[in-house]
Short mmCIF file of N, CA and C in Angstrom, two decimals:
data_model
loop_
_atom_site.label_atom_id
_atom_site.label_comp_id
_atom_site.label_asym_id
_atom_site.label_seq_id
_atom_site.Cartn_x
_atom_site.Cartn_y
_atom_site.Cartn_z
N MET H 1 0.84 -1.16 0.00
CA MET H 1 0.00 0.00 0.00
C MET H 1 0.90 1.23 0.00
N LYS H 2 0.56 2.18 -0.86
CA LYS H 2 1.32 3.42 -0.98
C LYS H 2 0.39 4.61 -0.94
N ALA H 3 0.96 5.76 -0.61
CA ALA H 3 0.21 7.01 -0.63
C ALA H 3 0.48 7.70 -1.96
N TYR H 4 -0.58 8.18 -2.60
CA TYR H 4 -0.47 8.84 -3.90
C TYR H 4 -1.09 10.23 -3.84
N THR H 5 -0.50 11.16 -4.58
CA THR H 5 -1.12 12.46 -4.75
C THR H 5 -2.26 12.31 -5.75
N LEU H 6 -3.05 13.35 -5.88
CA LEU H 6 -4.21 13.29 -6.76
C LEU H 6 -3.81 13.06 -8.22
N LYS H 7 -2.77 13.73 -8.69
CA LYS H 7 -2.32 13.56 -10.08
C LYS H 7 -1.82 12.15 -10.35
N LYS H 8 -1.00 11.62 -9.45
CA LYS H 8 -0.47 10.27 -9.63
C LYS H 8 -1.58 9.24 -9.54
N PHE H 9 -2.53 9.47 -8.62
CA PHE H 9 -3.63 8.53 -8.46
C PHE H 9 -4.51 8.50 -9.72
N ARG H 10 -4.74 9.67 -10.31
CA ARG H 10 -5.54 9.74 -11.53
C ARG H 10 -4.88 8.95 -12.65
N LYS H 11 -3.57 9.05 -12.78
CA LYS H 11 -2.85 8.28 -13.80
C LYS H 11 -2.96 6.78 -13.53
N LEU H 12 -2.89 6.38 -12.26
CA LEU H 12 -3.05 4.97 -11.91
C LEU H 12 -4.42 4.46 -12.31
N VAL H 13 -5.45 5.26 -12.05
CA VAL H 13 -6.82 4.87 -12.39
C VAL H 13 -6.96 4.70 -13.89
N GLU H 14 -6.41 5.64 -14.66
CA GLU H 14 -6.51 5.56 -16.12
C GLU H 14 -5.80 4.33 -16.67
N ASN H 15 -4.70 3.91 -16.05
CA ASN H 15 -3.93 2.78 -16.55
C ASN H 15 -4.41 1.43 -16.02
N SER H 16 -5.29 1.43 -15.04
CA SER H 16 -5.76 0.18 -14.45
C SER H 16 -6.91 -0.41 -15.24
N ASP H 17 -7.01 -1.72 -15.21
CA ASP H 17 -8.11 -2.41 -15.87
C ASP H 17 -9.29 -2.64 -14.93
N MET H 18 -8.99 -2.89 -13.64
CA MET H 18 -10.04 -3.17 -12.66
C MET H 18 -9.76 -2.38 -11.39
N LEU H 19 -10.83 -1.82 -10.80
CA LEU H 19 -10.72 -1.05 -9.57
C LEU H 19 -11.54 -1.72 -8.48
N TYR H 20 -10.95 -1.85 -7.30
CA TYR H 20 -11.63 -2.48 -6.17
C TYR H 20 -11.55 -1.58 -4.95
N GLY H 21 -12.46 -1.79 -4.04
CA GLY H 21 -12.48 -1.10 -2.76
C GLY H 21 -13.17 -1.99 -1.75
N THR H 22 -13.37 -1.50 -0.54
CA THR H 22 -14.09 -2.25 0.47
C THR H 22 -15.12 -1.35 1.14
N VAL H 23 -16.22 -1.96 1.55
CA VAL H 23 -17.26 -1.27 2.29
C VAL H 23 -17.36 -1.95 3.65
N SER H 24 -17.33 -1.16 4.71
CA SER H 24 -17.45 -1.71 6.07
C SER H 24 -18.92 -1.76 6.45
N LEU H 25 -19.43 -2.95 6.67
CA LEU H 25 -20.81 -3.10 7.13
C LEU H 25 -20.91 -2.86 8.63
N ASN H 26 -19.92 -3.33 9.36
CA ASN H 26 -19.78 -3.06 10.78
C ASN H 26 -18.31 -3.26 11.14
N ALA H 27 -17.99 -3.28 12.40
CA ALA H 27 -16.58 -3.37 12.81
C ALA H 27 -15.93 -4.68 12.38
N ALA H 28 -16.71 -5.72 12.18
CA ALA H 28 -16.14 -7.03 11.89
C ALA H 28 -16.26 -7.45 10.42
N VAL H 29 -17.15 -6.83 9.68
CA VAL H 29 -17.44 -7.29 8.32
C VAL H 29 -17.08 -6.22 7.29
N ARG H 30 -16.18 -6.58 6.38
CA ARG H 30 -15.84 -5.72 5.24
C ARG H 30 -16.12 -6.49 3.96
N VAL H 31 -16.80 -5.83 3.03
CA VAL H 31 -17.21 -6.48 1.80
C VAL H 31 -16.43 -5.86 0.63
N PRO H 32 -15.77 -6.69 -0.19
CA PRO H 32 -15.08 -6.13 -1.35
C PRO H 32 -16.08 -5.70 -2.41
N ILE H 33 -15.78 -4.58 -3.07
CA ILE H 33 -16.66 -4.07 -4.12
C ILE H 33 -15.84 -3.72 -5.35
N ARG H 34 -16.50 -3.66 -6.47
CA ARG H 34 -15.89 -3.23 -7.72
C ARG H 34 -16.31 -1.79 -7.99
N ILE H 35 -15.40 -0.94 -8.44
CA ILE H 35 -15.67 0.47 -8.66
C ILE H 35 -15.64 0.74 -10.16
N ARG H 36 -16.61 1.51 -10.64
CA ARG H 36 -16.62 1.88 -12.06
C ARG H 36 -15.56 2.93 -12.33
N LYS H 37 -14.76 2.66 -13.31
CA LYS H 37 -13.65 3.54 -13.67
C LYS H 37 -14.14 4.90 -14.14
N LYS H 38 -15.15 4.93 -15.00
CA LYS H 38 -15.69 6.19 -15.53
C LYS H 38 -16.23 7.08 -14.41
N THR H 39 -16.92 6.48 -13.47
CA THR H 39 -17.50 7.25 -12.38
C THR H 39 -16.42 7.85 -11.48
N LEU H 40 -15.43 7.05 -11.15
CA LEU H 40 -14.34 7.54 -10.30
C LEU H 40 -13.58 8.67 -11.00
N LEU H 41 -13.30 8.52 -12.28
CA LEU H 41 -12.60 9.58 -13.01
C LEU H 41 -13.44 10.86 -13.06
N LYS H 42 -14.75 10.71 -13.20
CA LYS H 42 -15.64 11.88 -13.22
C LYS H 42 -15.56 12.64 -11.91
N TYR H 43 -15.60 11.91 -10.79
CA TYR H 43 -15.55 12.56 -9.49
C TYR H 43 -14.16 13.14 -9.19
N LEU H 44 -13.13 12.52 -9.69
CA LEU H 44 -11.79 13.08 -9.52
C LEU H 44 -11.64 14.38 -10.31
N ASP H 45 -12.28 14.46 -11.47
CA ASP H 45 -12.24 15.69 -12.27
C ASP H 45 -13.00 16.83 -11.60
N ASP H 46 -13.99 16.50 -10.78
CA ASP H 46 -14.80 17.52 -10.11
C ASP H 46 -14.04 18.23 -8.97
N ILE H 47 -12.92 17.67 -8.54
CA ILE H 47 -12.14 18.31 -7.48
C ILE H 47 -11.41 19.50 -8.08
N ALA H 48 -11.67 20.67 -7.54
CA ALA H 48 -11.10 21.91 -8.08
C ALA H 48 -9.61 21.98 -7.79
N PRO H 49 -8.79 22.26 -8.80
CA PRO H 49 -7.35 22.37 -8.56
C PRO H 49 -7.03 23.63 -7.76
N GLY H 50 -5.96 23.55 -6.98
CA GLY H 50 -5.52 24.70 -6.21
C GLY H 50 -6.17 24.81 -4.85
N THR H 51 -7.17 23.99 -4.55
CA THR H 51 -7.78 24.02 -3.23
C THR H 51 -7.07 23.00 -2.36
N TRP H 52 -7.79 22.26 -1.59
CA TRP H 52 -7.21 21.23 -0.74
C TRP H 52 -6.72 20.04 -1.55
N ALA H 53 -6.94 20.05 -2.85
CA ALA H 53 -6.53 18.93 -3.70
C ALA H 53 -5.02 18.72 -3.69
N ASP H 54 -4.26 19.79 -3.45
CA ASP H 54 -2.81 19.67 -3.40
C ASP H 54 -2.33 18.87 -2.20
N GLU H 55 -3.13 18.85 -1.14
CA GLU H 55 -2.76 18.15 0.08
C GLU H 55 -3.41 16.78 0.20
N LEU H 56 -4.28 16.45 -0.74
CA LEU H 56 -5.01 15.19 -0.68
C LEU H 56 -4.07 14.00 -0.91
N VAL H 57 -4.19 12.99 -0.04
CA VAL H 57 -3.40 11.77 -0.17
C VAL H 57 -4.37 10.60 -0.23
N ILE H 58 -4.20 9.75 -1.24
CA ILE H 58 -5.06 8.58 -1.43
C ILE H 58 -4.20 7.34 -1.29
N TYR H 59 -4.65 6.40 -0.48
CA TYR H 59 -3.92 5.16 -0.27
C TYR H 59 -4.48 4.07 -1.17
N ALA H 60 -3.60 3.41 -1.90
CA ALA H 60 -4.02 2.37 -2.83
C ALA H 60 -2.92 1.33 -2.98
N GLU H 61 -3.33 0.19 -3.48
CA GLU H 61 -2.41 -0.93 -3.70
C GLU H 61 -2.56 -1.41 -5.14
N THR H 62 -1.46 -1.51 -5.85
CA THR H 62 -1.51 -1.96 -7.24
C THR H 62 -1.13 -3.44 -7.31
N GLY H 63 -1.58 -4.10 -8.37
CA GLY H 63 -1.26 -5.50 -8.55
C GLY H 63 -1.69 -5.99 -9.92
N THR H 64 -1.57 -7.28 -10.11
CA THR H 64 -1.96 -7.92 -11.36
C THR H 64 -2.82 -9.13 -11.03
N SER H 65 -3.94 -9.26 -11.72
CA SER H 65 -4.82 -10.40 -11.50
C SER H 65 -4.23 -11.65 -12.16
N PRO H 66 -4.76 -12.83 -11.83
CA PRO H 66 -4.28 -14.06 -12.47
C PRO H 66 -4.46 -14.05 -13.99
N LYS H 67 -5.41 -13.26 -14.49
CA LYS H 67 -5.63 -13.19 -15.93
C LYS H 67 -4.76 -12.14 -16.60
N GLY H 68 -3.95 -11.43 -15.81
CA GLY H 68 -3.04 -10.45 -16.38
C GLY H 68 -3.56 -9.03 -16.40
N ASN H 69 -4.71 -8.78 -15.79
CA ASN H 69 -5.26 -7.43 -15.73
C ASN H 69 -4.58 -6.62 -14.63
N LYS H 70 -4.39 -5.33 -14.88
CA LYS H 70 -3.83 -4.44 -13.86
C LYS H 70 -4.96 -4.08 -12.90
N THR H 71 -4.73 -4.29 -11.60
CA THR H 71 -5.74 -4.00 -10.61
C THR H 71 -5.27 -2.87 -9.69
N LEU H 72 -6.23 -2.15 -9.16
CA LEU H 72 -5.98 -1.08 -8.21
C LEU H 72 -6.98 -1.23 -7.08
N LYS H 73 -6.47 -1.40 -5.85
CA LYS H 73 -7.34 -1.58 -4.70
C LYS H 73 -7.24 -0.35 -3.82
N LEU H 74 -8.37 0.33 -3.65
CA LEU H 74 -8.43 1.52 -2.82
C LEU H 74 -8.58 1.14 -1.37
N VAL H 75 -7.88 1.87 -0.53
CA VAL H 75 -7.94 1.59 0.92
C VAL H 75 -8.55 2.78 1.62
#
């Protein structure tokens, strides 16, 4: 797991084939989810440059699936 700035994270999203995250149902149960690439990119574009976006840090883990797809797991 690494910390990425907004610009680097956006490039990772564009280059990834599959995006994953987790949803916490309660303290003991976390469910893996799949994230739509188009939707995430749309919301990343909505962040105004020059505001708090310069200080934003996103934690993610990169990898490769057994089928050879580039994966990105958001934490």
